[in-house]
Coordinates of C-alpha atoms in Angstrom, one line a residue:
Chain A
A1355 CA 11.6 -4.6 -9.9
P1356 CA 12.0 -8.4 -10.4
L1357 CA 9.0 -9.8 -8.4
I1358 CA 6.4 -7.5 -9.4
F1359 CA 5.0 -9.0 -12.7
L1360 CA 5.1 -12.6 -11.3
Q1361 CA 3.2 -12.0 -8.2
N1362 CA 0.4 -10.5 -10.1
E1363 CA -1.0 -14.2 -10.8
L1364 CA -1.6 -15.2 -7.6
Q1365 CA -4.6 -13.9 -6.0
R1366 CA -5.8 -16.1 -3.3
E1367 CA -6.7 -15.8 0.2
R1368 CA -3.9 -17.9 1.8
Y1369 CA -0.3 -17.4 1.2
A1370 CA 3.2 -18.5 2.0
L1371 CA 6.5 -17.0 1.1
S1372 CA 9.7 -19.1 1.5
A1373 CA 13.1 -18.6 0.6
S1374 CA 15.2 -21.6 0.5
L1375 CA 18.8 -22.9 -0.4
D1376 CA 18.7 -26.5 -1.4
N1377 CA 21.7 -28.3 -2.9
A1378 CA 19.2 -30.6 -4.8
R1379 CA 17.2 -27.9 -6.3
H1380 CA 17.3 -24.1 -6.6
L1381 CA 18.6 -21.3 -4.6
G1382 CA 15.9 -18.7 -4.8
L1383 CA 12.5 -17.5 -3.4
R1384 CA 9.2 -19.3 -3.7
V1385 CA 5.9 -17.7 -3.2
T1386 CA 3.0 -20.4 -2.7
V1387 CA -0.7 -19.8 -2.3
E1388 CA -3.4 -22.5 -1.8
D1389 CA -7.4 -22.5 -2.0
A1390 CA -9.8 -25.0 -0.9
K1391 CA -7.5 -27.6 -0.2
C1392 CA -7.7 -28.5 -3.8
I1393 CA -5.1 -26.1 -5.6
Q1394 CA -1.8 -24.8 -5.1
A1395 CA 0.0 -22.3 -7.0
N1396 CA 3.9 -21.5 -6.8
A1397 CA 6.0 -18.8 -8.1
F1398 CA 9.8 -19.5 -8.3
I1399 CA 12.1 -16.6 -8.5
Q1400 CA 15.8 -17.8 -8.8
A1401 CA 18.6 -16.1 -6.8
E1402 CA 20.1 -15.3 -10.3
I1403 CA 17.3 -12.7 -10.8
F1404 CA 18.3 -10.8 -7.9
Q1405 CA 21.3 -8.7 -7.8
E1406 CA 22.0 -9.8 -4.5
F1407 CA 20.5 -12.9 -2.6
S1408 CA 21.6 -14.3 0.4
V1409 CA 19.9 -16.8 2.7
Q1410 CA 21.7 -17.6 6.3
E1411 CA 19.7 -20.6 7.0
E1412 CA 19.0 -23.8 4.8
S1413 CA 15.4 -22.5 4.4
V1414 CA 13.4 -19.7 5.6
M1415 CA 9.7 -19.8 5.3
F1416 CA 6.8 -17.4 6.8
R1417 CA 3.2 -16.3 5.8
V1418 CA 2.4 -12.9 4.7
S1419 CA -0.7 -11.2 3.4
L1420 CA -0.1 -11.5 -0.4
S1421 CA -2.6 -8.6 -1.2
V1422 CA -0.5 -6.4 1.4
L1423 CA 2.8 -7.5 -0.3
L1424 CA 1.4 -6.7 -3.6
D1425 CA 0.4 -3.3 -2.5
C1426 CA 3.8 -2.7 -1.0
L1427 CA 5.9 -3.9 -4.2
T1428 CA 3.7 -1.7 -6.4
I1429 CA 3.5 1.6 -4.1
F1430 CA 4.9 3.6 -6.7
G1431 CA 2.3 2.6 -9.2
T1432 CA 2.1 -0.3 -11.7
S1433 CA 3.1 1.5 -15.0
S1434 CA 6.6 2.9 -14.9
L1435 CA 7.6 5.8 -17.0
P1436 CA 10.4 5.3 -19.6
G1437 CA 13.6 5.7 -17.9
T1438 CA 12.5 5.3 -14.3
S1439 CA 13.1 2.0 -12.6
T1440 CA 12.2 1.0 -8.9
A1441 CA 15.0 -0.7 -6.8
L1442 CA 13.9 -3.1 -4.1
R1443 CA 15.7 -4.5 -1.2
M1444 CA 13.9 -7.3 1.0
C1445 CA 15.2 -8.4 4.4
Y1446 CA 13.7 -10.6 7.1
R1447 CA 15.6 -11.2 10.3
G1448 CA 14.0 -14.5 11.2
Y1449 CA 11.3 -15.9 13.3
G1450 CA 8.9 -13.4 14.8
H1451 CA 10.1 -10.6 12.6
P1452 CA 8.4 -8.6 10.1
L1453 CA 9.3 -8.8 6.4
M1454 CA 11.0 -5.6 5.6
L1455 CA 10.7 -4.0 2.0
F1456 CA 12.9 -1.0 0.8
L1457 CA 11.7 0.4 -2.4
E1458 CA 13.1 3.6 -4.1
E1459 CA 12.2 5.6 -7.1
G1460 CA 13.3 8.9 -8.2
G1461 CA 15.0 9.7 -5.1
V1462 CA 11.7 8.9 -3.0
V1463 CA 12.1 6.0 -0.5
T1464 CA 9.4 3.8 0.9
V1465 CA 9.8 1.6 3.9
C1466 CA 7.4 -1.3 4.4
K1467 CA 7.2 -3.6 7.6
I1468 CA 4.8 -6.4 6.8
H1469 CA 3.7 -8.7 9.7
T1470 CA 4.6 -12.1 9.3
Q1471 CA 3.0 -15.3 10.6
E1472 CA 3.5 -19.0 11.1
P1473 CA 3.5 -20.8 7.8
D1474 CA 0.7 -23.0 7.3
E1475 CA 1.5 -26.5 6.4
L1476 CA 1.6 -26.8 2.6
L1477 CA -0.2 -29.5 0.6
D1478 CA 2.3 -31.9 -0.9
F1479 CA 1.1 -33.2 -4.4
D1480 CA 4.0 -35.3 -4.6
F1481 CA 4.5 -34.9 -8.2
C1482 CA 7.8 -36.4 -9.2
S1483 CA 8.8 -37.5 -12.7
T1484 CA 8.3 -41.2 -11.9
K1485 CA 4.7 -40.6 -11.0
V1486 CA 3.7 -38.8 -14.3
V1487 CA 1.7 -40.7 -16.5
N1488 CA 1.1 -38.3 -19.2
K1489 CA 3.0 -35.0 -20.2
I1490 CA 2.9 -32.6 -22.9
I1491 CA 4.8 -29.2 -23.5
L1492 CA 2.9 -26.8 -25.5
Q1493 CA 3.7 -23.3 -26.7
S1494 CA 1.5 -21.0 -24.5
E1495 CA 0.5 -18.9 -27.5
G1496 CA -1.7 -21.9 -28.6
L1497 CA -3.6 -22.1 -25.3
R1498 CA -4.1 -18.4 -24.5
E1499 CA -7.2 -17.9 -26.8
A1500 CA -8.8 -21.2 -25.6
F1501 CA -8.2 -20.4 -21.7
A1502 CA -9.4 -16.8 -22.3
E1503 CA -12.6 -17.8 -23.7
L1504 CA -13.2 -20.7 -21.4
D1505 CA -17.2 -21.0 -21.0
M1506 CA -17.4 -19.9 -17.2
T1507 CA -21.0 -21.1 -17.0
S1508 CA -19.5 -24.7 -17.2
E1509 CA -18.5 -26.0 -13.6
V1510 CA -15.6 -27.9 -14.8
L1511 CA -12.8 -28.1 -17.4
Q1512 CA -12.3 -31.6 -18.7
I1513 CA -8.8 -32.2 -19.8
T1514 CA -8.2 -35.4 -21.9
M1515 CA -4.7 -36.5 -22.8
S1516 CA -4.2 -39.8 -25.1
P1517 CA -1.8 -41.5 -27.1
D1518 CA -4.7 -41.6 -29.6
K1519 CA -7.2 -39.3 -30.9
P1520 CA -8.2 -36.7 -29.7
Y1521 CA -4.7 -36.6 -28.2
F1522 CA -5.1 -33.3 -26.2
R1523 CA -8.5 -31.9 -25.6
L1524 CA -9.9 -29.1 -23.5
S1525 CA -13.7 -29.4 -22.9
T1526 CA -16.4 -27.4 -20.9
F1527 CA -20.0 -28.0 -20.4
G1528 CA -21.9 -24.7 -20.0
N1529 CA -25.4 -23.4 -20.3
A1530 CA -25.2 -23.1 -24.1
G1531 CA -23.8 -26.5 -24.5
S1532 CA -20.3 -28.4 -24.7
A1533 CA -17.3 -27.0 -26.1
H1534 CA -14.2 -28.7 -27.3
V1535 CA -10.9 -27.7 -28.2
D1536 CA -8.3 -30.2 -29.7
Y1537 CA -4.6 -30.1 -30.3
P1538 CA -3.1 -32.7 -32.4
R1539 CA -0.1 -34.3 -31.5
D1540 CA 1.8 -33.1 -34.6
S1541 CA 0.7 -29.6 -34.2
D1542 CA 3.4 -26.9 -34.6
L1543 CA 2.7 -25.7 -31.1
M1544 CA 3.5 -29.0 -29.5
E1545 CA 6.9 -29.0 -28.4
A1546 CA 6.6 -32.5 -26.4
F1547 CA 4.1 -35.2 -26.7
H1548 CA 4.4 -38.1 -23.9
C1549 CA 1.1 -39.6 -23.4
N1550 CA 1.0 -43.4 -22.3
Q1551 CA -2.6 -43.5 -21.1
T1552 CA -5.7 -42.4 -22.0
Q1553 CA -6.8 -40.0 -19.2
T1554 CA -9.8 -37.7 -18.7
N1555 CA -10.1 -35.8 -15.7
R1556 CA -12.2 -32.8 -14.6
Y1557 CA -11.2 -29.9 -12.6
K1558 CA -13.4 -27.1 -11.1
I1559 CA -13.1 -24.4 -13.7
S1560 CA -13.2 -21.7 -10.9
L1561 CA -10.1 -22.8 -9.3
L1562 CA -8.1 -23.1 -13.0
K1563 CA -9.4 -20.1 -14.5
P1564 CA -6.8 -17.8 -12.6
S1565 CA -3.9 -19.8 -14.0
T1566 CA -4.9 -17.8 -17.5
K1567 CA -2.8 -14.9 -16.2
A1568 CA 0.4 -17.1 -16.0
L1569 CA -0.5 -18.5 -19.1
A1570 CA -0.7 -14.9 -20.8
L1571 CA 3.1 -14.2 -19.3
S1572 CA 4.5 -17.2 -20.3
C1573 CA 6.1 -18.7 -23.5
K1574 CA 5.7 -22.4 -22.8
V1575 CA 3.5 -24.6 -20.7
S1576 CA 4.0 -28.1 -19.3
I1577 CA 0.8 -30.3 -18.7
R1578 CA 1.2 -33.3 -16.5
T1579 CA -1.2 -35.7 -14.9
D1580 CA -0.4 -38.6 -12.5
A1581 CA -2.4 -42.0 -11.9
Q1582 CA -4.7 -40.3 -9.8
G1583 CA -5.7 -37.4 -12.1
F1584 CA -3.7 -34.7 -10.1
L1585 CA -2.7 -31.9 -12.5
S1586 CA 0.4 -30.1 -12.9
L1587 CA 0.6 -26.9 -14.9
Q1588 CA 4.2 -25.2 -15.2
Y1589 CA 4.6 -22.0 -16.9
M1590 CA 8.0 -20.9 -18.3
I1591 CA 8.1 -17.1 -18.0
R1592 CA 10.6 -15.1 -19.4
N1593 CA 11.2 -11.4 -18.0
E1594 CA 12.4 -8.0 -19.7
D1595 CA 16.0 -9.2 -19.2
G1596 CA 15.3 -12.7 -20.6
Q1597 CA 15.7 -14.3 -17.3
I1598 CA 13.4 -17.3 -16.8
C1599 CA 11.2 -17.7 -13.7
F1600 CA 8.6 -20.5 -13.3
V1601 CA 5.0 -20.5 -12.0
E1602 CA 3.2 -23.7 -11.5
Y1603 CA -0.3 -24.8 -10.4
Y1604 CA -1.2 -28.4 -8.9
C1605 CA -4.9 -29.1 -8.8
C1606 CA -7.2 -32.2 -7.6
P1607 CA -9.3 -33.8 -9.9
D1608 CA -13.2 -33.1 -9.4
E1609 CA -14.2 -36.4 -10.3
N1610 CA -12.4 -39.3 -11.9
I1611 CA -14.1 -40.2 -15.1
T1612 CA -12.9 -43.8 -16.5
E1613 CA -12.9 -44.8 -20.1
A1614 CA -16.2 -46.7 -19.9
E1615 CA -18.1 -43.6 -18.8
L1616 CA -17.0 -41.5 -21.8
Chain B
M394 CA -31.1 38.3 -9.6
R395 CA -29.9 37.3 -12.9
F396 CA -26.9 35.4 -14.3
R397 CA -26.2 34.6 -17.9
A398 CA -22.8 33.5 -19.3
K399 CA -21.4 31.9 -22.5
I400 CA -18.1 29.8 -23.3
V401 CA -17.2 29.6 -27.0
D402 CA -13.5 28.9 -26.6
L403 CA -12.9 25.2 -26.7
A404 CA -9.7 25.1 -24.6
C405 CA -11.5 27.4 -22.0
L406 CA -14.5 25.1 -21.9
N407 CA -12.5 21.7 -21.4
H408 CA -10.4 23.7 -18.9
F409 CA -13.6 24.7 -16.9
S410 CA -15.0 21.2 -17.1
R411 CA -11.7 20.0 -15.6
I412 CA -12.2 22.0 -12.8
I413 CA -15.8 21.2 -12.2
N414 CA -14.6 17.3 -12.3
T415 CA -12.1 18.3 -9.6
I416 CA -14.7 19.8 -7.6
A417 CA -17.2 17.1 -8.0
K418 CA -14.5 14.6 -6.8
L419 CA -14.2 16.7 -3.5
A420 CA -17.8 17.5 -2.7
K421 CA -21.1 16.0 -3.2
T422 CA -22.9 19.4 -2.6
C423 CA -21.4 22.8 -2.6
I424 CA -21.8 26.3 -2.9
L425 CA -21.3 28.5 -6.1
R426 CA -20.6 31.9 -5.3
L427 CA -21.1 34.4 -8.2
T428 CA -19.6 37.9 -8.3
V429 CA -18.8 40.3 -11.0
C430 CA -15.3 39.1 -11.5
K431 CA -15.0 35.8 -9.9
L432 CA -16.7 32.4 -9.5
Y433 CA -16.0 30.5 -6.3
F434 CA -16.7 26.8 -5.2
I435 CA -17.1 26.6 -1.5
L436 CA -17.6 23.7 1.0
S437 CA -17.9 24.7 4.4
D438 CA -16.7 22.5 7.3
K439 CA -19.9 20.8 8.4
V440 CA -20.0 17.4 10.1
A441 CA -21.6 16.2 7.1
N442 CA -18.5 16.7 5.0
G443 CA -16.3 14.9 7.6
G444 CA -15.1 18.4 8.5
A445 CA -13.3 19.0 5.3
S446 CA -13.6 22.5 3.6
M447 CA -12.8 23.8 0.4
W448 CA -12.3 27.1 -1.3
C449 CA -11.9 27.5 -5.0
E450 CA -11.6 30.4 -6.7
L451 CA -11.6 31.4 -10.5
C452 CA -11.6 34.6 -12.5
Q453 CA -14.5 34.7 -14.9
G454 CA -12.9 36.6 -17.6
N455 CA -10.4 33.6 -18.0
F456 CA -13.0 31.3 -19.0
F457 CA -16.2 33.0 -20.1
D458 CA -16.6 35.2 -23.6
E459 CA -19.9 36.7 -22.0
Y460 CA -20.7 37.2 -18.4
Q461 CA -23.4 39.0 -16.9
M462 CA -24.7 39.0 -13.4
E463 CA -27.0 40.9 -11.2
G464 CA -26.8 40.0 -7.4
V465 CA -29.6 40.0 -4.9
A466 CA -29.2 43.6 -4.2
A467 CA -27.1 46.5 -5.4
E468 CA -24.9 46.7 -2.2
H469 CA -24.8 42.9 -2.1
N470 CA -24.1 42.4 -6.0
E471 CA -23.5 38.5 -5.5
I472 CA -25.3 35.2 -5.9
Y473 CA -24.9 32.3 -3.7
L474 CA -26.2 28.8 -5.1
E475 CA -26.2 25.3 -3.7
L476 CA -25.7 22.7 -6.2
V477 CA -24.4 19.4 -6.7
P478 CA -21.3 19.6 -8.7
E479 CA -21.7 16.1 -10.3
N480 CA -24.8 17.5 -12.1
L481 CA -22.8 20.2 -13.7
S482 CA -19.9 17.9 -14.4
R483 CA -22.0 15.5 -16.3
A484 CA -23.7 18.4 -18.3
L485 CA -20.4 19.6 -19.4
K486 CA -19.3 15.9 -20.6
T487 CA -21.7 16.5 -23.6
A488 CA -19.7 19.5 -24.4
Q489 CA -16.4 18.2 -25.5
N490 CA -16.9 19.3 -28.9
A491 CA -19.4 22.1 -28.5
K492 CA -19.6 25.1 -30.4
A493 CA -20.6 27.2 -27.5
V494 CA -21.9 26.6 -23.9
K495 CA -24.6 29.0 -22.5
M496 CA -25.5 29.2 -18.7
K497 CA -28.5 30.9 -17.1
L498 CA -30.1 30.9 -13.9
T499 CA -33.9 30.4 -14.4
N500 CA -36.7 29.7 -12.3
K501 CA -39.5 28.2 -14.3
H502 CA -40.9 25.7 -11.7
C503 CA -37.8 26.0 -9.1
P504 CA -34.4 27.6 -9.4
C505 CA -32.2 26.1 -12.0
L506 CA -28.9 26.5 -13.6
R507 CA -29.9 26.1 -17.3
V508 CA -26.8 24.8 -19.3
A509 CA -27.4 24.9 -23.0
V510 CA -24.8 22.8 -25.2
E511 CA -24.7 23.9 -28.8
L512 CA -23.2 21.0 -30.7
P513 CA -21.9 20.9 -34.2
S514 CA -24.4 19.5 -36.9
L515 CA -24.3 18.8 -40.3
S516 CA -27.7 20.6 -41.0
S517 CA -27.8 24.3 -41.1
S518 CA -29.6 24.5 -37.6
S519 CA -27.5 23.5 -34.6
R520 CA -28.2 20.9 -32.0
I521 CA -28.9 22.1 -28.6
V522 CA -28.6 19.9 -25.6
T523 CA -30.0 21.6 -22.5
H524 CA -29.5 20.2 -19.0
D525 CA -31.5 22.1 -16.1
I526 CA -29.5 21.5 -12.9
P527 CA -31.4 22.2 -9.8
V528 CA -30.0 24.8 -7.4
G529 CA -30.8 26.1 -4.0
V530 CA -30.7 29.9 -3.4
I531 CA -28.7 30.7 -0.4
P532 CA -30.4 33.8 1.5
R533 CA -28.1 36.8 2.3
R534 CA -28.5 35.9 6.1
M535 CA -26.6 32.7 5.6
W536 CA -23.8 34.4 3.5
N537 CA -21.5 34.6 6.6
D538 CA -21.2 31.0 6.9
F539 CA -19.4 30.8 3.7
R540 CA -16.4 33.2 4.2
E541 CA -13.0 32.7 2.9
P542 CA -10.9 30.5 5.6
S543 CA -8.1 32.2 7.0
V544 CA -4.6 30.6 6.7
P545 CA -4.2 28.7 9.8
D546 CA -1.3 29.3 12.4
F547 CA 0.6 26.5 11.0
D548 CA 3.6 24.8 12.2
V549 CA 5.1 23.7 9.0
S550 CA 4.6 25.0 5.6
I551 CA 6.1 22.8 2.8
Y552 CA 5.8 22.4 -1.1
L553 CA 4.2 18.9 -2.2
P554 CA 6.2 16.4 -4.0
V555 CA 5.3 15.5 -7.6
L556 CA 1.7 14.9 -7.5
K557 CA 1.9 11.8 -9.7
T558 CA 4.0 10.0 -7.3
M559 CA 1.9 11.2 -4.1
K560 CA -1.1 10.0 -5.9
S561 CA 0.3 6.4 -6.6
V562 CA 1.4 6.0 -3.0
V563 CA -1.6 7.2 -1.4
E564 CA -3.8 5.1 -3.7
R565 CA -1.8 2.0 -2.5
M566 CA -1.9 3.1 1.2
K567 CA -5.6 3.4 0.9
N568 CA -5.8 -0.4 0.3
L569 CA -4.0 -0.8 3.4
S570 CA -5.4 1.5 6.2
N571 CA -8.1 4.1 6.5
F572 CA -5.9 6.7 8.0
I573 CA -2.5 8.2 7.1
V574 CA -0.1 10.4 8.9
I575 CA 1.3 13.2 7.1
E576 CA 4.3 14.7 8.5
A577 CA 6.9 17.4 7.4
N578 CA 9.6 19.6 8.7
L579 CA 11.3 22.9 7.7
S580 CA 14.2 21.2 6.2
G581 CA 12.0 20.2 3.2
E582 CA 11.2 16.6 4.1
M583 CA 7.9 15.0 4.0
N584 CA 6.7 11.6 5.1
L585 CA 3.6 9.7 4.4
K586 CA 3.0 7.0 6.9
I587 CA 0.2 4.3 7.5
E588 CA 0.5 1.7 10.2
T589 CA -2.1 -1.2 11.0
D590 CA -1.6 -4.7 12.6
L591 CA -0.7 -6.2 9.3
V592 CA 1.6 -3.6 7.9
S593 CA 3.4 -0.1 8.1
V594 CA 4.5 1.7 5.5
T595 CA 6.5 5.1 5.4
T596 CA 7.3 6.8 2.3
H597 CA 10.0 9.7 2.7
F598 CA 10.2 12.7 0.6
K599 CA 13.4 15.1 0.5
D600 CA 14.3 18.2 -0.7
L601 CA 10.9 19.6 -1.3
G602 CA 11.7 23.1 -0.1
N603 CA 9.6 25.3 2.4
P604 CA 7.6 28.3 1.1
P605 CA 8.6 31.7 2.5
W606 CA 5.5 33.2 4.3
A607 CA 5.4 36.6 5.5
S608 CA 3.0 37.5 8.1
E609 CA 0.9 40.7 8.7
D610 CA 3.4 42.7 10.6
G611 CA 6.3 41.7 8.0
C612 CA 8.2 39.3 10.2
Q613 CA 8.4 35.8 9.4
S614 CA 5.7 33.3 9.9
S615 CA 4.8 32.0 13.4
A616 CA 7.0 28.9 12.3
Q617 CA 10.2 31.1 13.1
G618 CA 12.2 29.7 16.0
R619 CA 11.1 26.2 15.3
D620 CA 13.8 23.5 15.2
L621 CA 14.2 22.8 11.4
E622 CA 14.6 18.9 11.7
S623 CA 11.2 18.6 14.0
M624 CA 8.4 17.1 12.2
A625 CA 4.7 18.6 12.6
E626 CA 2.3 15.6 11.9
V627 CA -1.5 15.4 11.5
C628 CA -3.3 11.9 11.0
I629 CA -6.2 12.3 8.7
D630 CA -8.8 10.5 6.7
I631 CA -7.0 8.7 3.7
K632 CA -9.7 8.8 1.5
K633 CA -10.0 12.8 1.4
L634 CA -6.3 12.8 0.7
Q635 CA -7.1 10.4 -2.2
Q636 CA -9.8 12.4 -3.6
L637 CA -8.1 15.6 -3.4
L638 CA -5.3 14.1 -5.5
A639 CA -7.2 12.2 -7.9
G640 CA -9.0 15.2 -8.8
Q641 CA -5.7 17.1 -10.0
Q642 CA -5.5 16.0 -13.5
V643 CA -3.0 18.7 -14.4
N644 CA 0.3 19.5 -12.6
P645 CA -0.4 22.9 -10.6
T646 CA 2.0 25.8 -10.9
K647 CA 2.4 25.7 -7.0
A648 CA 1.3 23.0 -4.6
L649 CA 2.1 23.2 -1.2
C650 CA 0.5 22.4 2.4
N651 CA 0.5 23.9 5.9
I652 CA 0.4 21.6 8.7
V653 CA -1.0 22.7 12.3
C654 CA 0.2 19.8 14.3
K655 CA -2.6 17.3 15.3
R656 CA -5.2 19.5 14.2
V657 CA -5.6 20.2 10.3
V658 CA -3.6 20.3 7.1
H659 CA -4.3 23.0 4.6
F660 CA -3.6 22.4 1.0
I661 CA -3.2 25.2 -1.6
L662 CA -2.9 24.1 -5.2
L663 CA -2.4 26.9 -7.6
H664 CA -3.1 26.9 -11.4
E665 CA -2.6 29.7 -13.8
E666 CA -6.5 30.5 -13.4
V667 CA -7.7 28.7 -10.6
S668 CA -6.6 28.4 -7.1
L669 CA -7.8 25.8 -4.8
Q670 CA -7.7 25.4 -1.0
Y671 CA -8.7 22.4 0.9
F672 CA -8.6 21.7 4.5
I673 CA -8.5 18.1 6.1
P674 CA -9.2 18.0 9.8
A675 CA -7.3 15.7 12.1
I676 CA -8.9 12.5 13.0
A677 CA -10.6 13.0 16.5

């Protein structure tokens, strides 16, 4: 089933599901969740990943409970026996109608009817390439250990990006003291390094910690900041068939630290 | 009143432990009835249990290498004890590699089932871990409360689907709703349904088969003459169903359920050496 492994990272209270047909961007499914009006996570599943994908209108958007959706998608369990596969069909008739899921495994069919609601207005972080100040692309394996071991007694995760040393640094300030992990620009893990300005920003660690799941599944991650210190994390995830999906996190900075204060 | 028993065979011990684990999942407190040939674990349908009842029967010869019991009186050669199966389950957890497990009814300060686990040890003397499990002795005048339940006058009897699939589905449904509807017909079809304001989910099982029942007078069961497609349904507490399925660690030889429309569902799970019946009443 194409959707299951991606949905697992998004664990928030609020939720929106949209399918869009957009000539400029991609045809596919986008799942968005937000929290505290500071963080937004999106999972993109392109139309090509599905055997069939059709959207009648230009853009279709509705809100469903993510935990209900996940329970329905995993109704036959999360570990599949070798040789078994689950087939999924999703249908949405339009405004006011429920989201229908049809799942089949081993001749057993489950039909789910999930209540839909008005989609909330989503935050627009307005992150386009012209506004990006600093950008690096790293191989995920380099970051996994650092993220898994983040000191959660620290309230913030501080990210420093700079054309000079330390280039890329993750810092925490917890009960036991402060911890820093540095990634030099010439590291093997660094696929791209475009930093124009030294920036140090802090983000609430509780908001970013869940992104560890996306990191664990991904092969590459791009980290970008804009002039206001807004953060974009984009994860490239390859599924079992070699197809690519993206998950991205956008986060507001907790405070702005200028170079003078460092 | 005396009871003494011993298990030496590791496979029998593990099997016995698995059964106790299943019972512990279904009942906080239950009755252990000991007779010359059999052990019974009984839960009667008191309000305190949410109306569910259980009858589990095993032949002592299939498990114990030694078994001696003397009931309360010669004409009533049985013992009824009330106990917490979780205590017995925990005691048996220490017996996973045991050389032997002995059980004995004692009454030093209060009635107890003493479980002595003999563990392998490097020195010449064995290590013995003893658990004293408090039990209540049920007086003979109350034995009638714990009689074997009769098979109800069901509307539909049907074999259960593969338990692993049923278990996964019910686990997920438990996250979504407190109640579940089980419906089945005489064409081997069963549906599990939940419905709330947020979501409704139905899982359809086909080709399950309906067990043939012969009633006392030799004719087909009361279900004869019933339209084959028509569903008999019962709405029950989903937790009880989930507990029953969670306790099934090994696939039964035969698994079926009898549905009395809107009243009760009667599960029968047969393994080679143990039979388990579990009744879940409809939600009022």
